[in-house]
Tab-separated table of C-alpha atoms in Angstrom:
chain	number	residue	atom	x	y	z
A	1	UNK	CA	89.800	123.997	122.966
A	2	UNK	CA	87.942	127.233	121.670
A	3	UNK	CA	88.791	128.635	125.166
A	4	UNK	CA	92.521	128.635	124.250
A	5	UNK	CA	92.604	129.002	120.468
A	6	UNK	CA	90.554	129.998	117.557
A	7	UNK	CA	89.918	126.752	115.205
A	8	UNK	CA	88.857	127.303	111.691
A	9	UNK	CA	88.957	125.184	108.815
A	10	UNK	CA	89.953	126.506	105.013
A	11	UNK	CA	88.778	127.490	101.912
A	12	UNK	CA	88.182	125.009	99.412
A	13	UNK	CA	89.475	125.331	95.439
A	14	UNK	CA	87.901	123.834	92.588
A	15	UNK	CA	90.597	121.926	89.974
A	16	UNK	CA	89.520	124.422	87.522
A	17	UNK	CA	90.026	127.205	89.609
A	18	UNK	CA	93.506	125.828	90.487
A	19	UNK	CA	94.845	125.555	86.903
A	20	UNK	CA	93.569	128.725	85.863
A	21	UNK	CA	93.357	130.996	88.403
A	22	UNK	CA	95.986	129.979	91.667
A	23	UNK	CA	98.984	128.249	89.328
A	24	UNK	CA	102.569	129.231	88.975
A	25	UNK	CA	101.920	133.118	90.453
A	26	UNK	CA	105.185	134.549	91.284
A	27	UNK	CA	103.984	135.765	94.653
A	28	UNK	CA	101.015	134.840	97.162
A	29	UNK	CA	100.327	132.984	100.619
A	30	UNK	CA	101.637	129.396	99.369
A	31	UNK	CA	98.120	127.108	99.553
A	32	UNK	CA	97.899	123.788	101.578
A	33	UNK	CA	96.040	120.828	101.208
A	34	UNK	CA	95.553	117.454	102.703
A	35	UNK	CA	98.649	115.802	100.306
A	36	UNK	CA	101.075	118.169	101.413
A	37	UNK	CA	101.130	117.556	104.689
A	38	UNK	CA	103.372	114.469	105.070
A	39	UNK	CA	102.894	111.463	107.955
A	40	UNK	CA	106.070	112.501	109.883
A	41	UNK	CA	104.826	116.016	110.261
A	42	UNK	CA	106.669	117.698	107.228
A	43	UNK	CA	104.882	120.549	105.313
A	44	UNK	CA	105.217	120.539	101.234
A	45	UNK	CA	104.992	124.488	100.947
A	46	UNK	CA	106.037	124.926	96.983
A	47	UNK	CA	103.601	122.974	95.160
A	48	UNK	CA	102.529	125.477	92.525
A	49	UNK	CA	99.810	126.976	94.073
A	50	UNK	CA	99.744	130.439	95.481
A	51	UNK	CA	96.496	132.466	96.832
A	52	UNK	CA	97.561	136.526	95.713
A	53	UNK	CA	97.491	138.292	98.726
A	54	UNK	CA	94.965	141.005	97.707
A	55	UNK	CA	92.125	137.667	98.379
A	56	UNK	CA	90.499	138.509	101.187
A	57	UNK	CA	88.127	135.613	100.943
A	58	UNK	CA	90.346	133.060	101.935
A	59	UNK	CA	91.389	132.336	105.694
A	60	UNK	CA	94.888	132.891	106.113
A	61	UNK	CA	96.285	130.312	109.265
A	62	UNK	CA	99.608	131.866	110.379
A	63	UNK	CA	102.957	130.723	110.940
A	64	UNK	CA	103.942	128.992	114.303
A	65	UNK	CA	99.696	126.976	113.796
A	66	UNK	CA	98.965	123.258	114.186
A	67	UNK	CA	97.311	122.697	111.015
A	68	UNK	CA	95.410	119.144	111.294
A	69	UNK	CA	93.622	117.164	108.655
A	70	UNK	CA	90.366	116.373	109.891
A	71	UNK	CA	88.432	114.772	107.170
A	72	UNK	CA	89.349	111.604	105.193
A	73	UNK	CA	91.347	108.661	105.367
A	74	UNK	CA	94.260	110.814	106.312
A	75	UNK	CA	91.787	112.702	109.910
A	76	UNK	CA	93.375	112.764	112.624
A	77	UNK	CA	96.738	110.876	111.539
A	78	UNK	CA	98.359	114.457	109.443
A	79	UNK	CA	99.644	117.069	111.690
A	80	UNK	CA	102.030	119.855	110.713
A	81	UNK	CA	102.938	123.143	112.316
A	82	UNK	CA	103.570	126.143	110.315
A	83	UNK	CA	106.963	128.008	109.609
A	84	UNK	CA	105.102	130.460	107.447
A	85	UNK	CA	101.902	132.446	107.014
A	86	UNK	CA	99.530	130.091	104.069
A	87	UNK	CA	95.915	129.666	102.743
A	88	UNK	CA	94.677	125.970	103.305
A	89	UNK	CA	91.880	123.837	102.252
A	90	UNK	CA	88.483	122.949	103.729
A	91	UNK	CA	89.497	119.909	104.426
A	92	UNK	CA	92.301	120.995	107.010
A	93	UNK	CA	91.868	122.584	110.960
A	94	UNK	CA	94.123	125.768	112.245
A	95	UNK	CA	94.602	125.978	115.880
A	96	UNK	CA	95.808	129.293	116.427
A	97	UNK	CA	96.452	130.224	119.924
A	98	UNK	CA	99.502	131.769	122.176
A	99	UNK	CA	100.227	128.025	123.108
A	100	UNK	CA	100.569	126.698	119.809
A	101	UNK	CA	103.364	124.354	120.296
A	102	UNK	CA	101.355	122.857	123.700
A	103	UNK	CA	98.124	122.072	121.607
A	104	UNK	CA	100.484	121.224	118.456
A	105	UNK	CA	101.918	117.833	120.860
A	106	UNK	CA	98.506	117.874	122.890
A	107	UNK	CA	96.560	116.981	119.290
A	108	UNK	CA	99.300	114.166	118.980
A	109	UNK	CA	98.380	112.579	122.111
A	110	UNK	CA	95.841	109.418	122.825
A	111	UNK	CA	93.869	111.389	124.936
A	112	UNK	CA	92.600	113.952	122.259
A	113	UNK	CA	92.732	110.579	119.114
A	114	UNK	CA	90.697	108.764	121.023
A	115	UNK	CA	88.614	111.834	121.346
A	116	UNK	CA	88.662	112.537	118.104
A	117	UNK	CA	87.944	109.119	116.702
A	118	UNK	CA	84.818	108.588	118.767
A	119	UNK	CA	83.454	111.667	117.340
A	120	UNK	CA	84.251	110.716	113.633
A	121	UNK	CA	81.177	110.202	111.020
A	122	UNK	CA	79.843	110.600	107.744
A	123	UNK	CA	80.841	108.418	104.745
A	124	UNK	CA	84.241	110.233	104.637
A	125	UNK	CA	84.664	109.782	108.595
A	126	UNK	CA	85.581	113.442	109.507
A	127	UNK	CA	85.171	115.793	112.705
A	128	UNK	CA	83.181	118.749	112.355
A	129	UNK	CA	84.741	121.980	113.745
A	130	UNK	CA	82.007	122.517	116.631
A	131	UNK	CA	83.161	119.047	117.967
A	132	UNK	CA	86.697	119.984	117.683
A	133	UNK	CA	86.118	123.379	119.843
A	134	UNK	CA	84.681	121.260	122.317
A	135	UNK	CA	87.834	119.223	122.631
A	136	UNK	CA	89.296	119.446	126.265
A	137	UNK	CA	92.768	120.054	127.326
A	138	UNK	CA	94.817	120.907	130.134
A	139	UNK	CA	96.390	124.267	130.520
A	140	UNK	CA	98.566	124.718	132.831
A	141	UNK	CA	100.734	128.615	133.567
A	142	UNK	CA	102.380	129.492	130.031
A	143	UNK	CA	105.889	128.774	131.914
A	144	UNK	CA	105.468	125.200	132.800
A	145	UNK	CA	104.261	124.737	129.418
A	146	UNK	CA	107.346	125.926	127.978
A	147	UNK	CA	109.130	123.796	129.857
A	148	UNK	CA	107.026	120.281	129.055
A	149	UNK	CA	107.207	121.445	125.650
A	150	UNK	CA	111.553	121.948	125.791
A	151	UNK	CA	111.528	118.500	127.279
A	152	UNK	CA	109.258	116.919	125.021
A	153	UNK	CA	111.221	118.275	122.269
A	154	UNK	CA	114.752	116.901	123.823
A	155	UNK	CA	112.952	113.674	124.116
A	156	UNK	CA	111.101	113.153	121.077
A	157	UNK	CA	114.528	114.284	119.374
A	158	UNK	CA	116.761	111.366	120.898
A	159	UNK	CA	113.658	109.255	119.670
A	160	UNK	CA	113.680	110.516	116.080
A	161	UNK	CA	117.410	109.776	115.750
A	162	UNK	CA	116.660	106.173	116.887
A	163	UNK	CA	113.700	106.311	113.875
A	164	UNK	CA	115.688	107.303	110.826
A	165	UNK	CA	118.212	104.839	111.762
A	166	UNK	CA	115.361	101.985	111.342
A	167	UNK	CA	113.878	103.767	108.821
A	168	UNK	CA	118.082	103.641	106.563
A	169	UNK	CA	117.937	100.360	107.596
A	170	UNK	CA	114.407	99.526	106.472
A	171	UNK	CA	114.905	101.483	103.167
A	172	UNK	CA	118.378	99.001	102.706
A	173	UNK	CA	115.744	96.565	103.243
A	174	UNK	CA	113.436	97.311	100.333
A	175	UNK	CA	116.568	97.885	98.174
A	176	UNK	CA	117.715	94.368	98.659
A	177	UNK	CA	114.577	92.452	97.947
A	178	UNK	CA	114.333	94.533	94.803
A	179	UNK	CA	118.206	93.355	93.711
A	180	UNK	CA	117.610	89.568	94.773
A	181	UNK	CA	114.005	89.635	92.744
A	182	UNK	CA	116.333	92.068	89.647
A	183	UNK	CA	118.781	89.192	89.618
A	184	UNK	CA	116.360	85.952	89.909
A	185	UNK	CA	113.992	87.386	87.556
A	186	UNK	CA	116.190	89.068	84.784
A	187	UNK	CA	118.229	86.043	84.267
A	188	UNK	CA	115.035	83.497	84.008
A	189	UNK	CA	115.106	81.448	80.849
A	190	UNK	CA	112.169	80.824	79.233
A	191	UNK	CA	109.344	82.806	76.735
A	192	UNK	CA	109.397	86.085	75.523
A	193	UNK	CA	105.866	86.907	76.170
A	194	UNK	CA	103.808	90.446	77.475
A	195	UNK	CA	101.583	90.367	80.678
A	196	UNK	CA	98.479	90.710	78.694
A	197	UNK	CA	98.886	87.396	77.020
A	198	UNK	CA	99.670	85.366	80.309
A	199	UNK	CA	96.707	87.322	82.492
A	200	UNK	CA	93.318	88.135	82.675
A	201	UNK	CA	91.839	90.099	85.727
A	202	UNK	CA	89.181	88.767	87.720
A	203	UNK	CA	86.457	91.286	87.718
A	204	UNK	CA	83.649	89.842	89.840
A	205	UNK	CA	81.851	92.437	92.192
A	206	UNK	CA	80.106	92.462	95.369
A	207	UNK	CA	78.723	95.104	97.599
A	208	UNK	CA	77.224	95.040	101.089
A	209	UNK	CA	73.848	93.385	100.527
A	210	UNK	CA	72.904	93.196	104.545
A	211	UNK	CA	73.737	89.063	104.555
A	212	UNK	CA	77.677	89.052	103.171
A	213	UNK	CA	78.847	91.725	106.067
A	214	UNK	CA	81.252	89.608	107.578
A	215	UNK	CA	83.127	88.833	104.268
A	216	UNK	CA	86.894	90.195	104.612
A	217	UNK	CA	87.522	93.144	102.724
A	218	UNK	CA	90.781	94.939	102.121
A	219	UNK	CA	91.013	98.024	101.477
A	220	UNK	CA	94.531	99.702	100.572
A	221	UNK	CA	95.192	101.032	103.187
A	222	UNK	CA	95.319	97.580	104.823
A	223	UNK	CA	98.689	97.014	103.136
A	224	UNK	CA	101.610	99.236	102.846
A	225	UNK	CA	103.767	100.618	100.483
A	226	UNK	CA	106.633	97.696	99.533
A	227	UNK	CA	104.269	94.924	101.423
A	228	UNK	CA	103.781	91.392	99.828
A	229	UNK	CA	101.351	91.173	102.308
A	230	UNK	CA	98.294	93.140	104.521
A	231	UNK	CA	98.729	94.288	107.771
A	232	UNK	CA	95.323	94.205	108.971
A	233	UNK	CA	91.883	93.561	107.350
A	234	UNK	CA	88.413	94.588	107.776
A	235	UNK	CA	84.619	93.427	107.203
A	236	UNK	CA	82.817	94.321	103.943
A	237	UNK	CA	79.821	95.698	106.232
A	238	UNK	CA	82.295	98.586	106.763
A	239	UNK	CA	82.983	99.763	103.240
A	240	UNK	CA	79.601	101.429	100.799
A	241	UNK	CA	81.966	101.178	97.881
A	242	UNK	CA	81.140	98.213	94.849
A	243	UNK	CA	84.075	95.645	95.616
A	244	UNK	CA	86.177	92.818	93.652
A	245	UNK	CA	85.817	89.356	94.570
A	246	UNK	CA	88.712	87.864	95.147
A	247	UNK	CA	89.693	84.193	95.853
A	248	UNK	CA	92.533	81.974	97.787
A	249	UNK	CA	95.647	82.451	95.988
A	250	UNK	CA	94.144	85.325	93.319
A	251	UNK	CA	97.507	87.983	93.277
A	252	UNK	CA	96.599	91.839	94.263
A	253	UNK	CA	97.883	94.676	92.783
A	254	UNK	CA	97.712	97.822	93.578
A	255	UNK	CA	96.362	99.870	90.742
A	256	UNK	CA	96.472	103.220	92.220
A	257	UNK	CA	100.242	105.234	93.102
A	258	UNK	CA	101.796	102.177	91.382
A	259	UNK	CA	104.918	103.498	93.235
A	260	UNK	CA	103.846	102.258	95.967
A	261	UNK	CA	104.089	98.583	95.144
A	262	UNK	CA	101.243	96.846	96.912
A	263	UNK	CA	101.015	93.234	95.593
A	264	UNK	CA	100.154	90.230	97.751
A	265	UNK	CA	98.597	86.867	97.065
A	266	UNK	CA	95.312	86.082	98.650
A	267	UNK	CA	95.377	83.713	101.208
A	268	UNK	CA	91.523	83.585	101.617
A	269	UNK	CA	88.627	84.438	99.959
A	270	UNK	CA	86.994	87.803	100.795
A	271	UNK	CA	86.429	91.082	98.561
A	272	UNK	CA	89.276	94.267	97.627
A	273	UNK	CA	88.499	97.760	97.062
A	274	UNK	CA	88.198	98.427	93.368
A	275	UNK	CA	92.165	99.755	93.146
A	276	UNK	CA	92.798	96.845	93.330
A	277	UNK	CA	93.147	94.258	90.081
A	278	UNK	CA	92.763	90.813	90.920
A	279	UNK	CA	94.377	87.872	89.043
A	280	UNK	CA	92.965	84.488	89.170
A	281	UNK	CA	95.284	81.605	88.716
A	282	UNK	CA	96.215	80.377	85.299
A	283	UNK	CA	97.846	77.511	83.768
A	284	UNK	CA	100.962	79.324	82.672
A	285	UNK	CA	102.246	80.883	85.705
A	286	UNK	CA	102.756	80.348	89.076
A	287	UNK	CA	100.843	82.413	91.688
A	288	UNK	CA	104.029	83.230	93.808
A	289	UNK	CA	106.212	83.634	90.981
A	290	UNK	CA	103.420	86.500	89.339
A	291	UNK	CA	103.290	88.431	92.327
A	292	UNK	CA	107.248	88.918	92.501
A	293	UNK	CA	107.277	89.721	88.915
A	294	UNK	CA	104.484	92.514	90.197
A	295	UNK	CA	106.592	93.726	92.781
A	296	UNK	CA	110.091	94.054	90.965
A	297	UNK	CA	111.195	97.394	90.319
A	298	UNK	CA	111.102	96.827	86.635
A	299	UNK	CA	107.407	96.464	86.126
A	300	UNK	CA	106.728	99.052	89.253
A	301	UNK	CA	108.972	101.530	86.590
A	302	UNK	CA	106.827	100.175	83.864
A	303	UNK	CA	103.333	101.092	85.835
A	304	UNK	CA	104.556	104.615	87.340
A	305	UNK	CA	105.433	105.613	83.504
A	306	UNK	CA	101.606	104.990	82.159
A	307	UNK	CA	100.077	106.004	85.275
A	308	UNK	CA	97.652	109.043	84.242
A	309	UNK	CA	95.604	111.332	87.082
A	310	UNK	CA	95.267	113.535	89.600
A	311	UNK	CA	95.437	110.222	91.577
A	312	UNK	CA	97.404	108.382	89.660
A	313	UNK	CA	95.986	105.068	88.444
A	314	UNK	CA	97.187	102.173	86.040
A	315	UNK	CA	94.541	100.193	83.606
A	316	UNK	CA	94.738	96.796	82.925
A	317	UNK	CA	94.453	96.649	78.817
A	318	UNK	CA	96.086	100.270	78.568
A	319	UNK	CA	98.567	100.220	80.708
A	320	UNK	CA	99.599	96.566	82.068
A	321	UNK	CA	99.041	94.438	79.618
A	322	UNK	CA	101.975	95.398	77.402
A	323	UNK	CA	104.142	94.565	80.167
A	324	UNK	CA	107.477	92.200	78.207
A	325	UNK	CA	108.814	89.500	80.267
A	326	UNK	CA	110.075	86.119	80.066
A	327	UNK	CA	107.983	83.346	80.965
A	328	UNK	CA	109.885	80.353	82.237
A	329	UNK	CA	108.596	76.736	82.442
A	330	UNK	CA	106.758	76.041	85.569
A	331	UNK	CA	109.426	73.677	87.170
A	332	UNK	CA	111.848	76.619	86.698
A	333	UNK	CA	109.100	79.049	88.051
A	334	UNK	CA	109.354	76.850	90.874
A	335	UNK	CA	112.508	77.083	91.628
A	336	UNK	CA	113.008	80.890	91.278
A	337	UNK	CA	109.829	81.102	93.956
A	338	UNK	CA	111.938	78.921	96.130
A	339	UNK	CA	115.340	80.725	96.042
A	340	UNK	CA	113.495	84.748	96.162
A	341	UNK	CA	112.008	83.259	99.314
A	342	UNK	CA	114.845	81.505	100.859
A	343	UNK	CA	116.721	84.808	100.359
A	344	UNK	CA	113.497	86.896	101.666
A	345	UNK	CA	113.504	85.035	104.715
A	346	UNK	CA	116.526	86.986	106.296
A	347	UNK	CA	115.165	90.390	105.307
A	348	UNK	CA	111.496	89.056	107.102
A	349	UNK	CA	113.255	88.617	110.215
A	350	UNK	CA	115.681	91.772	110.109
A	351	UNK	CA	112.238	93.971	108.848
A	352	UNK	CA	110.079	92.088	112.224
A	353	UNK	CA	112.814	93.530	114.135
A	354	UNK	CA	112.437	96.821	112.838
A	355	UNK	CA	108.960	97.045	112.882
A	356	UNK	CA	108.851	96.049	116.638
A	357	UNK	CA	111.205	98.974	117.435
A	358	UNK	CA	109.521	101.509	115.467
A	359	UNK	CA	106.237	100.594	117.571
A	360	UNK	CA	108.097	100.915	120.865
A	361	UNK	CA	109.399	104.225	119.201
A	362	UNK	CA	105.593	104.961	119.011
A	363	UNK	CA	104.899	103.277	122.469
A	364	UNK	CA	107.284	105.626	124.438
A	365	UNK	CA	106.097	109.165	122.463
A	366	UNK	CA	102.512	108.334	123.852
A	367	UNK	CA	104.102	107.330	127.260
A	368	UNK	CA	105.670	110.718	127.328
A	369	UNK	CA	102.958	113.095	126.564
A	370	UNK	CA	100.743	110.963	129.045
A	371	UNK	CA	103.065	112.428	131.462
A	372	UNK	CA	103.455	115.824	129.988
A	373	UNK	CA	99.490	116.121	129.873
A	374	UNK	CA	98.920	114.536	133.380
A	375	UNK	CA	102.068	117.569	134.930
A	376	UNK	CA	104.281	114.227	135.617
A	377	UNK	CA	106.853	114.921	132.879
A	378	UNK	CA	108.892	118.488	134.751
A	379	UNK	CA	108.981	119.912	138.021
A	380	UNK	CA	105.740	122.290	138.577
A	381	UNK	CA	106.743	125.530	140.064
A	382	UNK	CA	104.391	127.044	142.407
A	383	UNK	CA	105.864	130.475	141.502
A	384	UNK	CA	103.811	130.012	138.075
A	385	UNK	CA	101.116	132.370	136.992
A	386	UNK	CA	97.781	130.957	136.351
A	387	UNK	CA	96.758	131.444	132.560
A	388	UNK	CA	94.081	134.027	132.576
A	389	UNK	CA	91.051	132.505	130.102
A	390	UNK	CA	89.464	136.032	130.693
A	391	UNK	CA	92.228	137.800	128.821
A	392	UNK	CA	92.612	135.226	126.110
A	393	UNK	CA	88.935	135.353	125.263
A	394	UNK	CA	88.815	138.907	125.376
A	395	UNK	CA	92.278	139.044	122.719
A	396	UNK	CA	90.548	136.296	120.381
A	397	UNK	CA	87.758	138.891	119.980
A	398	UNK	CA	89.866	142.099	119.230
């Protein structure tokens, strides 16, 4: 990779620095971090902070640059390419090279993530920039890369379409549950009553001791945003952090981004990252029934509002426990559980569907830069110049 392009990381900015020093200027190189580059590739450029352009002590990656998080739970999986000259933070990795657009789809592939995940460490599982300029790819002449990259384009493009049409029809999804749990919910009879009164969290902790490795631990990134339930798991030998115990049908919720809506009963024991708030079972309410009343959009409203933090994060006492519902009687708890699920079960099935197709979606983008990377994808054209190495290394050093 450092034969073909010069890779740098940023320049990293204190909070304090931020607010006092880099906020609302009128003019500057716009500053990126980790946050503002977005899963499907999007860049957030305005987000208030600006880098005056008389700063010559802060790298500068320019426009038309994979920029690639590298350290964090985001390295490796945020990749954006630049539409304008900006600063950017430590935590991020410019690629800048005449074939910007061939190493922006090359870093996409599975031959450089696999590469890049078996050369992850550290506590905060990053890629240092040595082992990054070590990276190998193919280059082929500058012409036949222009043309895997137009077709790889053209491709992923009839692909993307496909996506966003899941993606309406997932959103339509999300936007249904929330009216059938709006409508069971709001018109329960029963209690006027406030979460703190009907709840207390479970606040047992556990941390890797050297015997206990093989409890489950979820993490939360193990379920998604609008989930009732994980995707995956992991082992608590895997995690350094102090834990929550939590037990068969405790209810999870997501204390962190409370837009996000992560709530799920347990259906084991095993231990949760401390975001999470666990709820035992009480007397008064119903396991199932608490963890819709979690994940309705009134009490996700209710969170979001007394959320405080760069991070944003809810407290129990603070924040939750004011909470105003009505309680009904368990028998009628019952039966709300039964008809939110009966009416779930059609949106289960339409969202399994979904899912599958967005990980064919997946499936054939790696199946196409295979072939773009192995010369399979276009015609090669013997006609091609060579790319000269000699000249490149000799223009990175001007």
């Amino acid at each position: 990779m450092q034969a073909v392009s010069n890779v740098y990381n940023g320049n990293s900015i204190s909070e304090t620095e931020k607010a006092h020093e880099f906020t609302n200027l009128k003019s500057g190189y716009n500053y990126i971090s980790t946050k503002d580059i977005n899963f499907d590739a999007t860049i957030d450029y305005n987000n208030g902070l600006k880098i005056p352009f008389i700063r010559k002590d802060f790298k500068i990656a320019p426009k038309n640059t994979p920029l690639l998080c590298i350290e964090g739970g985001s390295a490796g999986r945020k990749l954006g390419f630049l539409t304008e000259d900006v600063c950017f933070g430590n935590k991020l990795c410019a690629f800048v090279s005449p074939f910007s657009k061939w190493i922006y789809y090359y870093l996409q592939s599975d031959n450089f993530q696999n590469y890049f995940k078996f050369n992850r460490n550290g506590l905060i599982g990053g890629v240092s920039i040595n082992k990054l300029k070590k990276a190998l790819i193919p280059v082929p002449p500058l012409a036949e890369q222009k043309r895997i990259v137009k077709k790889i384009e053209e491709l992923f493009g009839v692909i993307d379409e496909q996506v966003k049409r899941l993606e309406a029809t997932h959103a339509a999804l999300v936007s249904y549950r929330q009216s059938v749990l709006t409508d069971c919910l709001r018109k329960a009879a029963g209690v006027s009553t406030t979460l703190g009164k009907t709840v207390k969290p479970r606040r047992e902790r556990v941390t890797f001791n050297g015997t206990n490795g093989n409890m489950i631990f979820i993490g939360m990134d193990c379920i998604e945003s609008n989930a009732l339930k994980p995707h995956k798991t992991d082992l608590l030998r895997n995690t350094k952090s102090t834990c929550f115990i939590f037990h068969k049908d405790d209810v999870l919720y997501g204390r962190m981004r409370s837009y996000l809506n992560k709530v799920f009963k347990a259906e084991t024991n095993g231990a949760a990252s401390a975001e999470f708030i666990v709820f035992p079972p009480t007397k008064d309410i119903l396991p199932d029934y608490l963890k819709y009343l979690l994940h309705q959009q009134d009490f996700v409203s209710f969170a979001t509002r007394n959320a405080s933090g760069d991070r944003p994060r809810v407290k129990f006492e603070e924040d939750l426990a004011p909470f105003p519902f009505t309680l009904p009687s368990l028998p009628e708890q019952k039966a709300i559980v039964k008809k939110i699920e009966n009416a779930f079960a059609f949106a289960d099935k339409a969202q399994a569907a979904i899912t599958g197709a967005l990980e064919q979606a997946k499936q054939l983008k790696q199946s196409i830069l295979k072939r773009a990377f192995e010369g399979k994808l276009v015609p090669q054209d013997p006609n091609d110049k060579p790319v000269d190495l000699t000249q490149i290394k000799k223009d990175k050093h001007k």
